[in-house]
Amino acid sequence: MPSPQLAVIGGGQLARMMQQAAIGLGIHIRLLAEAPDVSAAQVIPDHLVGDHTDLDTLRSVVADVPVVTFDHEHVPPEHLRTLEAEGHACRPGPHALLYAQDKGDMRARLGSLGVPCPRHAAISSPEDLDTFGYPAVLKTTRGGYDGKGVWVVRSAADADEAFATGRALLAEELVDFRRELSALVARSPSGEVRAYPVVESRQAGGVCAEVVAPAPDLDPRLDAEARAIAERIASELDVTGILAVELFETADGRLLVNELAMRPHNTGHWSIDGADTSQFENHLRAVLDLPLGSTAARAPWTVMVNILGGAVEDLQAQRAVVLADAPGVKVHLYGKPVKSGRKVGHVTAYGHDLDDVLARARHAAALFTDGVSP
Ligand code: ADP
């Protein structure tokens, strides 16, 4: 068996889809999984089960592996600095990951770079919030995901739940946005950068529901600006691997950065079937400092729709129904137990007619989620 070239910390669907790309490139991945049956542990034979916050566990996973990357952003930075001191390359490194882990630090850093962001302030009391003004969006600076840890507040009374968390909070202006965009880039340690087409991401209940690539009717000026912002952040923060920059396109035609992710991102899943090189393959190429692949779209339109846990409990049984009824749609199931609202897979459709592509992808996802199509 070839020796492992890459350790991946975290056994979710992102690591699972990294393995899909690793197979083609002949890359041997060693995985640290949270439990023996998690999504990526099902498909990566060389895995250990343990806690990613425990330094000795991390050491045993990476022992004979030169490069380390991540399925999530939750490994304590001090552990990553220790692994680096012991000779392992962490990609992205802790100096970059900080800005994906802490929204307060991210806002401060982007502000110093002159990158456009919503107006914001650190909040430690209801009085601070009154001073900031309403309406506002309150966020825990750490640990939020899929809209958890985010509250729209119109008065101090709306903020009780946020203050009850006892966590550091950040207030932002409530942005009047037309839509949400996402700009993904891959960047390698030698500095090669490639930007994916800018996409539109549509959320439902704080969770990404669907992604359209490229973002329909995007002003070429904003398209170029979004890519330039993502490339600049990747270079200035020294990000290696995939960087996803979530953006608001405001009602008056400006871009504001919402947040950063330093790993393959839900808004890049379309690229598996829709781009010359998927975000997972380019993430592997980038962190291993291999030449990056073309990020060009293969079809005029690609739509990705998430499969969220719903009425259908047995996705395996439902698969045959979907494949028969939506033959051109690509199916990606994550091997996760169905729980209400949880991301358990996604589907992708592509073609020349956006309405047709959207309808086919939504139809297939609805069959997986609800068993019927609307
Ligand atoms: P998470 O870390 O949970 O993904 P985000 O900061 O991305 O949190 O916020 C989740 C969603 O809340 C965003 O996708 C957006 O729809 C909405 N949101 C976040 N910040 C703002 C803001 N300043 N103004 C308006 N809506 C916002």
Coordinates of C-alpha atoms and ligand atoms in Angstrom, one line a residue:
M1 CA 0.0 0.0 0.0
P2 CA 1.4 3.5 -0.8
S3 CA 2.2 5.6 2.2
P4 CA -0.3 8.4 3.1
Q5 CA 0.4 11.7 1.5
L6 CA -2.3 13.7 3.1
A7 CA -4.1 13.6 6.5
V8 CA -7.7 14.9 6.6
I9 CA -9.1 15.9 10.0
G10 CA -12.8 15.4 10.2
G11 CA -15.0 12.7 8.7
G12 CA -17.9 14.6 7.1
Q13 CA -19.1 14.7 3.6
L14 CA -16.4 17.1 2.5
A15 CA -13.7 14.5 3.4
R16 CA -15.8 11.9 1.7
M17 CA -15.9 13.9 -1.5
M18 CA -12.1 14.6 -1.2
Q19 CA -11.6 10.8 -1.3
Q20 CA -13.6 10.6 -4.5
A21 CA -11.1 13.0 -6.1
A22 CA -8.1 11.3 -4.4
I23 CA -8.9 8.0 -6.0
G24 CA -8.5 9.4 -9.5
L25 CA -5.2 11.1 -8.6
G26 CA -3.9 8.0 -6.8
I27 CA -3.5 10.0 -3.5
H28 CA -3.6 8.0 -0.3
I29 CA -5.6 9.8 2.4
R30 CA -5.3 9.1 6.2
L31 CA -8.5 10.2 8.0
L32 CA -9.3 11.2 11.6
A33 CA -13.0 10.4 12.0
E34 CA -15.3 11.4 14.9
A35 CA -16.9 7.9 14.9
P36 CA -16.3 4.6 13.0
D37 CA -19.4 5.0 10.8
V38 CA -19.3 8.7 9.8
S39 CA -19.6 9.8 6.1
A40 CA -15.9 9.7 5.2
A41 CA -14.9 6.8 7.4
Q42 CA -17.2 4.6 5.2
V43 CA -15.0 5.3 2.1
I44 CA -11.5 5.9 3.5
P45 CA -10.0 2.6 4.7
D46 CA -7.0 4.2 6.4
H47 CA -8.8 6.0 9.2
L48 CA -8.5 6.4 12.9
V49 CA -11.3 7.3 15.2
G50 CA -10.8 10.0 17.8
D51 CA -11.2 13.5 19.0
H52 CA -9.8 16.4 16.9
T53 CA -9.3 18.6 20.0
D54 CA -6.8 16.1 21.5
L55 CA -3.2 16.7 20.6
D56 CA -2.0 13.2 21.0
T57 CA -4.8 11.9 18.8
L58 CA -3.8 14.4 16.1
R59 CA -0.1 13.4 16.5
S60 CA -0.9 9.7 16.0
V61 CA -3.0 10.5 12.8
V62 CA -0.4 12.6 11.2
A63 CA 2.7 10.7 12.4
D64 CA 4.0 9.6 9.0
V65 CA 2.1 12.1 6.9
P66 CA 3.7 15.3 5.6
V67 CA 0.6 17.4 4.8
V68 CA -2.6 18.0 6.9
T69 CA -5.9 19.4 5.7
F70 CA -9.4 19.7 7.1
D71 CA -13.1 18.8 6.7
H72 CA -14.0 21.5 9.2
E73 CA -12.5 24.5 10.9
H74 CA -12.6 23.3 14.5
V75 CA -9.1 22.0 15.2
P76 CA -7.6 24.2 18.0
P77 CA -5.0 26.5 16.4
E78 CA -2.5 25.8 19.2
H79 CA -2.5 22.1 18.2
L80 CA -1.9 23.1 14.6
R81 CA 1.0 25.3 15.6
T82 CA 2.5 22.3 17.5
L83 CA 2.0 20.0 14.5
E84 CA 3.7 22.6 12.3
A85 CA 6.6 22.8 14.8
E86 CA 6.9 19.1 14.6
G87 CA 7.4 19.2 10.8
H88 CA 3.9 18.8 9.3
A89 CA 2.5 21.3 6.8
C90 CA -1.0 22.4 7.8
R91 CA -2.9 23.6 4.8
P92 CA -4.5 26.0 5.4
G93 CA -2.2 27.0 8.3
P94 CA -3.4 28.2 11.7
H95 CA -2.5 31.8 10.8
A96 CA -5.0 31.7 8.0
L97 CA -7.7 29.5 9.6
L98 CA -8.1 32.0 12.4
Y99 CA -10.1 34.2 10.1
A100 CA -12.5 31.3 9.2
Q101 CA -12.8 30.4 12.9
D102 CA -13.6 33.8 14.4
K103 CA -15.9 36.3 12.7
G104 CA -14.6 39.2 14.8
D105 CA -11.0 38.6 13.8
M106 CA -12.2 38.1 10.2
R107 CA -14.1 41.5 10.1
A108 CA -11.1 43.3 11.6
R109 CA -8.6 41.8 9.1
L110 CA -10.8 42.4 6.1
G111 CA -11.4 45.9 7.3
S112 CA -7.6 46.5 7.5
L113 CA -7.3 45.2 3.9
G114 CA -10.1 47.6 2.7
V115 CA -12.3 44.7 1.7
P116 CA -16.0 45.8 1.7
C117 CA -17.9 44.4 4.7
P118 CA -21.2 45.2 6.4
R119 CA -20.9 47.9 9.2
H120 CA -20.2 45.9 12.3
A121 CA -19.1 46.2 16.0
A122 CA -18.1 43.9 18.9
I123 CA -21.0 43.8 21.4
S124 CA -20.8 42.9 25.0
S125 CA -24.0 44.4 26.5
P126 CA -27.5 45.4 25.5
E127 CA -26.3 49.0 25.8
D128 CA -23.7 48.3 23.1
L129 CA -26.4 47.0 20.9
D130 CA -28.6 50.1 21.5
T131 CA -25.6 52.2 20.5
F132 CA -25.0 50.2 17.4
G133 CA -28.7 50.6 16.3
Y134 CA -31.5 48.4 14.9
P135 CA -32.3 46.4 12.9
A136 CA -29.1 44.4 13.4
V137 CA -27.8 40.9 12.9
L138 CA -26.1 39.5 16.0
K139 CA -23.7 36.6 15.5
T140 CA -21.5 34.6 17.9
T141 CA -18.0 35.2 16.7
R142 CA -17.2 31.5 17.0
G143 CA -18.9 28.1 16.5
G144 CA -21.9 29.2 14.3
Y145 CA -22.9 27.2 11.2
D146 CA -25.9 26.9 8.9
G147 CA -27.5 30.0 10.5
K148 CA -27.1 28.7 14.1
G149 CA -25.6 31.5 16.2
V150 CA -27.2 34.2 14.0
W151 CA -30.1 36.4 15.1
V152 CA -31.9 39.3 13.5
V153 CA -32.7 41.7 16.3
R154 CA -35.0 44.7 16.1
S155 CA -34.8 45.7 19.8
A156 CA -32.6 44.7 22.8
A157 CA -35.4 42.2 23.9
D158 CA -34.8 40.2 20.7
A159 CA -31.2 39.7 21.8
D160 CA -31.8 37.7 25.0
E161 CA -31.1 34.3 23.4
A162 CA -27.9 35.6 21.9
F163 CA -26.6 37.1 25.2
A164 CA -27.7 33.9 27.0
T165 CA -25.1 31.9 25.0
G166 CA -22.4 33.7 27.0
R167 CA -20.3 33.9 23.9
A168 CA -18.5 36.8 22.3
L169 CA -20.9 38.6 19.9
L170 CA -20.6 40.7 16.8
A171 CA -23.3 43.0 15.5
E172 CA -23.7 43.8 11.8
E173 CA -26.0 46.0 9.9
L174 CA -29.0 44.1 8.5
V175 CA -27.9 44.1 4.8
D176 CA -30.7 44.7 2.2
F177 CA -29.4 42.2 -0.3
R178 CA -30.6 41.2 -3.7
R179 CA -29.0 37.9 -3.4
E180 CA -26.1 35.9 -2.0
L181 CA -23.1 35.1 -4.1
S182 CA -20.1 32.9 -3.5
A183 CA -16.6 33.3 -5.0
L184 CA -14.4 30.2 -4.7
V185 CA -10.7 30.2 -5.3
A186 CA -8.0 27.5 -5.0
R187 CA -4.6 28.6 -3.9
S188 CA -1.4 26.5 -3.6
P189 CA 1.6 27.2 -1.3
S190 CA 3.6 28.3 -4.3
G191 CA 1.1 31.0 -4.9
E192 CA -0.9 29.6 -7.9
V193 CA -4.5 30.9 -7.7
R194 CA -7.5 29.9 -9.8
A195 CA -11.0 31.3 -9.4
Y196 CA -14.2 29.4 -10.1
P197 CA -17.1 31.1 -11.8
V198 CA -19.0 33.2 -9.3
V199 CA -22.3 31.5 -8.2
E200 CA -25.6 32.4 -6.7
S201 CA -26.5 30.6 -3.5
R202 CA -30.1 30.5 -2.2
Q203 CA -30.7 29.9 1.5
A204 CA -33.8 28.6 3.2
G205 CA -34.0 28.8 7.0
G206 CA -30.3 29.7 7.2
V207 CA -29.2 26.6 5.2
C208 CA -28.0 26.7 1.7
A209 CA -30.8 25.2 -0.4
E210 CA -29.5 25.5 -4.0
V211 CA -26.7 27.0 -6.0
V212 CA -26.8 28.3 -9.6
A213 CA -23.5 28.4 -11.6
P214 CA -22.8 30.9 -12.9
A215 CA -24.8 33.5 -11.0
P216 CA -27.6 34.5 -13.5
D217 CA -27.4 38.0 -15.0
L218 CA -24.4 39.0 -12.8
D219 CA -23.0 42.4 -13.9
P220 CA -19.6 41.7 -15.4
R221 CA -18.1 44.4 -13.2
L222 CA -19.4 42.6 -10.0
D223 CA -18.3 39.3 -11.3
A224 CA -14.7 40.6 -11.8
E225 CA -14.8 42.3 -8.4
A226 CA -16.0 39.2 -6.6
R227 CA -13.2 37.1 -8.1
A228 CA -10.7 39.8 -7.3
I229 CA -11.9 40.0 -3.7
A230 CA -11.5 36.2 -3.3
E231 CA -8.1 36.1 -4.9
R232 CA -6.9 39.0 -2.8
I233 CA -8.1 37.5 0.4
A234 CA -6.5 34.1 -0.4
S235 CA -3.2 35.8 -1.1
E236 CA -3.2 38.3 1.8
L237 CA -4.3 35.7 4.3
D238 CA -2.0 33.1 2.8
V239 CA -4.8 30.6 2.4
T240 CA -3.9 27.2 0.9
G241 CA -6.5 24.9 -0.6
I242 CA -10.0 26.2 -1.3
L243 CA -11.2 29.5 0.0
A244 CA -14.9 30.3 -0.2
V245 CA -16.0 33.9 0.1
E246 CA -19.7 34.4 0.8
L247 CA -20.9 37.7 -0.5
F248 CA -24.0 39.9 -0.5
E249 CA -25.0 41.6 -3.7
T250 CA -26.8 44.6 -2.2
A251 CA -30.0 46.1 -3.6
D252 CA -28.0 49.1 -4.8
G253 CA -25.4 47.0 -6.7
R254 CA -22.5 46.6 -4.3
L255 CA -20.7 43.6 -2.9
L256 CA -20.1 43.0 0.8
V257 CA -18.3 40.0 2.3
N258 CA -20.4 38.0 4.6
E259 CA -18.0 35.2 5.6
L260 CA -15.1 33.0 4.8
A261 CA -14.6 29.2 4.7
M262 CA -11.2 27.6 4.2
R263 CA -12.1 24.2 2.8
P264 CA -14.3 22.9 0.0
H265 CA -17.7 24.6 0.4
N266 CA -21.3 23.7 -0.2
T267 CA -21.5 26.5 -2.8
G268 CA -18.8 24.6 -4.8
H269 CA -20.4 21.2 -4.9
W270 CA -21.8 22.0 -8.4
S271 CA -18.1 21.8 -9.7
I272 CA -18.0 18.0 -9.2
D273 CA -20.2 17.5 -12.3
G274 CA -20.1 21.1 -13.7
A275 CA -16.5 22.2 -13.9
D276 CA -13.4 20.9 -15.6
T277 CA -11.8 20.3 -12.2
S278 CA -13.9 19.9 -9.0
Q279 CA -13.3 22.0 -5.9
F280 CA -12.3 18.7 -4.2
E281 CA -9.7 17.9 -6.7
N282 CA -8.3 21.4 -6.8
H283 CA -8.3 21.4 -3.0
L284 CA -6.1 18.3 -3.0
R285 CA -3.9 19.6 -5.8
A286 CA -3.5 22.9 -3.9
V287 CA -2.7 21.5 -0.5
L288 CA -0.2 19.1 -2.1
D289 CA 1.3 21.9 -4.2
L290 CA 0.5 20.2 -7.4
P291 CA -0.4 22.2 -10.6
L292 CA -4.1 23.4 -10.3
G293 CA -6.7 22.4 -12.8
S294 CA -9.0 24.5 -15.0
T295 CA -12.0 25.9 -13.1
A296 CA -14.1 26.5 -16.2
A297 CA -17.7 25.4 -16.3
R298 CA -18.5 22.5 -18.6
A299 CA -22.0 23.6 -19.4
P300 CA -23.7 27.0 -19.7
W301 CA -25.7 26.3 -16.5
T302 CA -25.2 24.0 -13.6
V303 CA -27.6 23.8 -10.6
M304 CA -26.9 22.0 -7.3
V305 CA -29.8 21.3 -4.9
N306 CA -29.1 20.0 -1.4
I307 CA -31.0 16.9 -0.3
L308 CA -32.2 17.8 3.2
G309 CA -33.6 15.2 5.6
G310 CA -37.4 15.1 5.2
A311 CA -40.2 12.6 4.9
V312 CA -38.1 9.9 3.0
E313 CA -36.3 7.9 5.6
D314 CA -34.7 5.3 3.3
L315 CA -32.6 7.1 0.7
Q316 CA -31.2 3.8 -0.6
A317 CA -34.6 2.6 -1.4
Q318 CA -35.6 6.0 -3.0
R319 CA -32.5 6.0 -5.2
A320 CA -34.1 3.8 -7.8
V321 CA -37.1 6.0 -8.0
V322 CA -35.0 9.1 -8.6
L323 CA -32.7 7.5 -11.1
A324 CA -35.6 6.3 -13.1
D325 CA -37.4 9.6 -13.0
A326 CA -34.5 12.0 -13.3
P327 CA -32.0 10.2 -15.5
G328 CA -29.8 13.2 -16.4
V329 CA -29.3 14.3 -12.8
K330 CA -26.2 13.3 -10.9
V331 CA -26.8 12.0 -7.4
H332 CA -24.4 12.4 -4.4
L333 CA -25.5 10.7 -1.2
Y334 CA -23.3 11.2 1.9
G335 CA -24.1 7.9 3.8
K336 CA -25.6 9.9 6.7
P337 CA -28.6 8.9 8.7
V338 CA -31.7 11.0 7.7
K339 CA -32.6 13.7 10.3
S340 CA -35.0 16.5 9.7
G341 CA -33.3 19.4 7.9
R342 CA -29.9 17.8 7.8
K343 CA -27.8 17.8 4.6
V344 CA -27.7 14.2 3.6
G345 CA -26.7 14.6 -0.1
H346 CA -27.0 16.8 -3.1
V347 CA -28.1 16.5 -6.8
T348 CA -26.7 18.3 -9.8
A349 CA -28.1 19.0 -13.2
Y350 CA -26.6 20.9 -16.1
G351 CA -27.5 22.0 -19.6
H352 CA -28.2 25.0 -21.9
D353 CA -31.6 26.0 -20.5
L354 CA -31.6 27.3 -17.0
D355 CA -35.3 26.8 -16.3
D356 CA -35.0 23.2 -17.4
V357 CA -31.9 22.6 -15.4
L358 CA -33.4 24.1 -12.3
A359 CA -36.6 22.1 -12.7
R360 CA -34.8 18.8 -13.1
A361 CA -32.5 19.4 -10.1
R362 CA -35.3 20.5 -7.8
H363 CA -37.5 17.6 -8.9
A364 CA -34.8 15.0 -8.1
A365 CA -34.0 16.7 -4.7
A366 CA -37.7 16.8 -3.8
L367 CA -38.1 13.1 -4.6
F368 CA -35.2 12.4 -2.2
T369 CA -36.5 14.8 0.5
D370 CA -40.3 14.4 0.4
G371 CA -40.9 11.4 -1.9
V372 CA -42.9 13.6 -4.2
S373 CA -42.1 16.5 -6.4
P374 CA -44.0 19.8 -6.0
Ligands
ADP1 P1 -23.2 30.8 9.4 O1 -21.9 30.9 9.9 O2 -24.2 30.2 10.2 O3 -23.3 30.4 7.9 P2 -23.6 33.5 8.3 O4 -22.9 34.6 8.9 O5 -23.3 33.1 7.0 O6 -23.7 32.3 9.4 O7 -25.2 33.9 8.3 C1 -26.2 33.0 7.9 C2 -27.2 33.7 7.0 O8 -27.8 34.8 7.7 C3 -26.5 34.3 5.7 O9 -26.4 33.4 4.7 C4 -27.5 35.4 5.4 O10 -28.7 34.9 4.7 C5 -28.0 35.9 6.8 N1 -27.1 37.0 7.2 C6 -25.9 37.0 7.8 N2 -25.4 38.2 8.0 C7 -26.3 39.1 7.5 C8 -26.3 40.5 7.5 N3 -25.4 41.3 8.0 N4 -27.4 41.1 6.9 C9 -28.4 40.3 6.4 N5 -28.4 39.0 6.4 C10 -27.4 38.3 7.0

